[in-house]
Coordinates of N, CA and C in Angstrom, one line a residue:
X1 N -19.6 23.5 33.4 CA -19.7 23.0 32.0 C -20.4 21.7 32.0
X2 N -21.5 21.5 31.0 CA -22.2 19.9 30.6 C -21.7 19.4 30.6
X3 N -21.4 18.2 30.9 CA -21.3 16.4 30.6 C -21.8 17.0 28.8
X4 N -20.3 16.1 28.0 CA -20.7 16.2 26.4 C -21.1 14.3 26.4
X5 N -22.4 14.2 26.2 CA -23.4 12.9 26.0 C -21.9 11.9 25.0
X6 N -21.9 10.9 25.2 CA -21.4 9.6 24.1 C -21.6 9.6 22.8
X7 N -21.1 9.7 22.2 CA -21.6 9.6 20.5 C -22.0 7.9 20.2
X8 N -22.8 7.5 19.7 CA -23.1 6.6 19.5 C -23.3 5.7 17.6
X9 N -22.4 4.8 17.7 CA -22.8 4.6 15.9 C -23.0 2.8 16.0
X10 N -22.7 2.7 14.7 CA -23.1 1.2 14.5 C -22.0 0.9 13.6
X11 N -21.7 -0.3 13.5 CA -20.9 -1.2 11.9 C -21.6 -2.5 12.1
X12 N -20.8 -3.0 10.6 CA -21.4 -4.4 10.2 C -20.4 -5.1 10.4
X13 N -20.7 -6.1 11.2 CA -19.9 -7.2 10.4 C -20.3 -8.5 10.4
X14 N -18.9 -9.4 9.6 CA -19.8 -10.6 9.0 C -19.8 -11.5 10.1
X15 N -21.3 -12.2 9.7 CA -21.8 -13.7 10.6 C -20.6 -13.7 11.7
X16 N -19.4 -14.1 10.6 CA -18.3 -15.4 12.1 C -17.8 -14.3 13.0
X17 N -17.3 -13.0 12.6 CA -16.6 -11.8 13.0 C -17.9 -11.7 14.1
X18 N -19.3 -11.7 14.1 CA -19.8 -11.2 15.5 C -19.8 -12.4 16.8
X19 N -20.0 -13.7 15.9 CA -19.9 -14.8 16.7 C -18.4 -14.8 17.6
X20 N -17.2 -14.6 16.8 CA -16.2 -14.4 17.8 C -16.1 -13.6 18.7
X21 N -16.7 -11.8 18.2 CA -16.8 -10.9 19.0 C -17.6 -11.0 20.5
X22 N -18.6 -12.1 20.3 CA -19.6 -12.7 21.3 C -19.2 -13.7 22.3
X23 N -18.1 -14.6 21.4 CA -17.7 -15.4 22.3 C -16.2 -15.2 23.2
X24 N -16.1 -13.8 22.9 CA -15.1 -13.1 23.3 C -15.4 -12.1 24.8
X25 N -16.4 -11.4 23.9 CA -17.1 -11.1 25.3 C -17.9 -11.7 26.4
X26 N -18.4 -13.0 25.9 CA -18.2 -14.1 26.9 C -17.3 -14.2 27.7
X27 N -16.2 -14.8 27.4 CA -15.1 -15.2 28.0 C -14.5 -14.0 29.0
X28 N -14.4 -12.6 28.6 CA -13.8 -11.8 29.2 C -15.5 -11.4 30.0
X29 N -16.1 -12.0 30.0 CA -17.9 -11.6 31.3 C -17.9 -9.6 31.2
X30 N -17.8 -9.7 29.4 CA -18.2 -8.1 29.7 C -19.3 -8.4 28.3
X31 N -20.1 -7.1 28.5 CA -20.9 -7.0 26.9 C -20.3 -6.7 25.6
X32 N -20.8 -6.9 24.5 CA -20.1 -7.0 23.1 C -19.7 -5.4 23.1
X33 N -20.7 -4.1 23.3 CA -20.6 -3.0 23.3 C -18.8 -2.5 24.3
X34 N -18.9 -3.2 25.3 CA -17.9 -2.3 26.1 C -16.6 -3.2 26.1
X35 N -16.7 -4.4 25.1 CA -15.4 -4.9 24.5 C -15.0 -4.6 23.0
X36 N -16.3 -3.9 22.4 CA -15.8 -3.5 21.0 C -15.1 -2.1 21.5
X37 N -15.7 -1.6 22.3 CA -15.2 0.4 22.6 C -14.0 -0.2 23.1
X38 N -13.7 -0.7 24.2 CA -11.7 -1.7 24.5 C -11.2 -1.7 22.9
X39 N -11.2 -2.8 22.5 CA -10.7 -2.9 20.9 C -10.3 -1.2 20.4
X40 N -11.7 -0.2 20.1 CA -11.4 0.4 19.9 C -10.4 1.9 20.2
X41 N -10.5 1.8 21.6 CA -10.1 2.7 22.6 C -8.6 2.1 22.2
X42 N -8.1 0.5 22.5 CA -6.8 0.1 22.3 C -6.4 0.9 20.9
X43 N -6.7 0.1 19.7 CA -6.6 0.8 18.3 C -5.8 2.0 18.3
X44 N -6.8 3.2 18.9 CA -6.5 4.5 18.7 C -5.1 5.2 19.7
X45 N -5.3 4.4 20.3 CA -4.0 4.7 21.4 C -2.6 3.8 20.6
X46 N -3.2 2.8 20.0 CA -1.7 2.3 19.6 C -1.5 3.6 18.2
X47 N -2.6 3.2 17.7 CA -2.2 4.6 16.2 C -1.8 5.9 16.4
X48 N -1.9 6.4 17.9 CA -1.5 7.9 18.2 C -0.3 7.3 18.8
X49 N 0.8 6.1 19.2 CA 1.7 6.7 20.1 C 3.0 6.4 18.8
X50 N 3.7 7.5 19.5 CA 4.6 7.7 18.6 C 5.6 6.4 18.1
X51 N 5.8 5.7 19.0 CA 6.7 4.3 18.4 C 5.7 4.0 17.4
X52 N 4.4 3.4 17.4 CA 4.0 2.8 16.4 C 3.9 4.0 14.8
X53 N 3.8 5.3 15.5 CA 3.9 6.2 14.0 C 5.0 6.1 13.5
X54 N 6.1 6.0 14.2 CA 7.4 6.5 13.6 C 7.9 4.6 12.9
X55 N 7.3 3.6 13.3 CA 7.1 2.0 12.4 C 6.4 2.2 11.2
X56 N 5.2 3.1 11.4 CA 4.7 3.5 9.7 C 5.2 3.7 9.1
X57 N 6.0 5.2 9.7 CA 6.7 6.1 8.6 C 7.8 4.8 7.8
X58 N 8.7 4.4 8.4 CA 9.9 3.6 8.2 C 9.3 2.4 7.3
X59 N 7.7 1.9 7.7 CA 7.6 0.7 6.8 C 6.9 1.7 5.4
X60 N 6.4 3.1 5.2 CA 6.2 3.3 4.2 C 7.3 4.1 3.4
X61 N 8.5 4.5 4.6 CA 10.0 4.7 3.5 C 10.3 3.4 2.7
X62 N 10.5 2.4 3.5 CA 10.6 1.2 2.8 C 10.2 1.1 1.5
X63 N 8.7 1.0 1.7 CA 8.2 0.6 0.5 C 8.3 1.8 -0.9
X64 N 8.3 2.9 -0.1 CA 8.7 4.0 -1.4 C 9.8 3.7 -1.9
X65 N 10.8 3.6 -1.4 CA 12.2 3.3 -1.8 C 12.6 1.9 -2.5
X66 N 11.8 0.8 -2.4 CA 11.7 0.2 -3.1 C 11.3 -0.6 -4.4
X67 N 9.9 0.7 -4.1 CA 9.1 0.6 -5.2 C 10.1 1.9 -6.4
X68 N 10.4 3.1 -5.8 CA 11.7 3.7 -6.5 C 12.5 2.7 -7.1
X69 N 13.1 1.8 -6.3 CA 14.9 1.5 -7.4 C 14.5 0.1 -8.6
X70 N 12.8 -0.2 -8.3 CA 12.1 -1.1 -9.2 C 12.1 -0.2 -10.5
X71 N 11.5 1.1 -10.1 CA 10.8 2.0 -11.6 C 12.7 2.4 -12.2
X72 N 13.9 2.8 -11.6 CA 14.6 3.1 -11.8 C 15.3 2.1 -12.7
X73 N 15.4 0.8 -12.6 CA 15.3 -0.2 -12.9 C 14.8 -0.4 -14.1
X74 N 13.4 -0.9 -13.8 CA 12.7 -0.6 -15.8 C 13.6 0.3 -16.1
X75 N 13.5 1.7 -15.8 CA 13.8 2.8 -17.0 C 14.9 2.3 -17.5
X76 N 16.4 1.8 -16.8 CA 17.1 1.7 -17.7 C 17.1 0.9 -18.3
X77 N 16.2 -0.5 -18.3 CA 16.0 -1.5 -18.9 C 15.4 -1.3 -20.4
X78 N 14.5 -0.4 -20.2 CA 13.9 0.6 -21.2 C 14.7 1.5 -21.6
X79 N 15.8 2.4 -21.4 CA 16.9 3.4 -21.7 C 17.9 2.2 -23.1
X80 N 18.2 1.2 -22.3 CA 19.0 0.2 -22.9 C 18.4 -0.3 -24.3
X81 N 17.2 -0.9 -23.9 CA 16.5 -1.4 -24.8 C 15.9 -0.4 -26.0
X82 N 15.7 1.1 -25.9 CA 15.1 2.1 -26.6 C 17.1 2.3 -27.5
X83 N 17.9 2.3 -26.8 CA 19.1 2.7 -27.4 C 19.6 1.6 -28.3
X84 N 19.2 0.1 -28.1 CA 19.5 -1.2 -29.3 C 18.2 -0.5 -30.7
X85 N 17.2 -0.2 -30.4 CA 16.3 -0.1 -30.9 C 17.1 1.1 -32.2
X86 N 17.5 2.3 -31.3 CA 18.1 3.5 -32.3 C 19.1 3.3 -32.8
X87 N 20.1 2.1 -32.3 CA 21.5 1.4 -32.9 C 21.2 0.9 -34.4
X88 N 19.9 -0.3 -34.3 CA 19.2 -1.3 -35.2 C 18.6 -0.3 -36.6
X89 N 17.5 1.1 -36.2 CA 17.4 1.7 -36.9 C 18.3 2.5 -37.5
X90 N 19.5 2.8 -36.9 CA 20.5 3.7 -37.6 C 21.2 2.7 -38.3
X91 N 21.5 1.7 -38.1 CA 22.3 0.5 -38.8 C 21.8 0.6 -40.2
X92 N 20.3 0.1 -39.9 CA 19.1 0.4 -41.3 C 19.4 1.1 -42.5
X93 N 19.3 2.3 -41.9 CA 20.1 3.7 -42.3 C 21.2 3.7 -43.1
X94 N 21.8 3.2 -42.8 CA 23.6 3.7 -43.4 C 23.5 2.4 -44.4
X95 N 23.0 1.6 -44.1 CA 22.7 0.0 -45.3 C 22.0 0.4 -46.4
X96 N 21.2 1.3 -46.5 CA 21.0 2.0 -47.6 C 21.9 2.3 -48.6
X97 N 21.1 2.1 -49.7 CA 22.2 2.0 -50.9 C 21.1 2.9 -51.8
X98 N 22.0 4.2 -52.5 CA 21.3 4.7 -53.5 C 19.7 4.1 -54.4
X99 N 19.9 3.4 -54.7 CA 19.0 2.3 -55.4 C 17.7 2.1 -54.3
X100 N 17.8 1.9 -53.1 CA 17.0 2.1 -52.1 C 16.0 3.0 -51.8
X101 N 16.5 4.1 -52.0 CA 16.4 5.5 -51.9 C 15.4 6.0 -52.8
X102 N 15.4 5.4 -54.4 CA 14.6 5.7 -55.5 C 13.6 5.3 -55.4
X103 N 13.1 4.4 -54.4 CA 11.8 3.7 -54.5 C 10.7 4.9 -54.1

């Protein structure tokens, strides 16, 4: 079977981001290319292993669940507040006096 060739791409980044990237690969005496694929190659191994998926999952239960007992929260804030509201206008209501009514 062939040797499948390297895929090869490009990105941007800004001014200071390459200057570090440069003076990084300085320091470590490799080229910018075969310390950006490092970076990358790390990245993807941290995002595939399972301790770091199962820290997603948990920081995005978090935040669902939080963001949950906030909206649950308004609503009754709004439940409470819509029910003074129906108190005020039924009050309205019964304060009515015949004579009211004729207009």
């Amino acid at each position: 079977m062939p040797a499948t060739p390297n895929a090869t791409f490009s990105l941007r980044l800004r001014p200071e981001d390459y200057k570090v990237l440069t003076s990084l690969a300085n320091l470590k005496n490799v080229s910018i290319a075969v310390l950006a694929r490092d970076y990358i190659l790390d990245g993807m191994a941290r995002d595939l292993d399972p301790k770091e998926i199962q820290r997603q999952i948990d920081l995005e239960r978090d935040r669902l669940l939080k963001a949950a007992a906030e909206m649950r929260a308004m609503r009754a804030a709004d439940a409470a507040h819509n029910e003074d509201v129906r108190d005020e206008v039924h009050d309205e209501e019964v304060e009515m006096t015949p004579e009211d009514s004729e207009v």
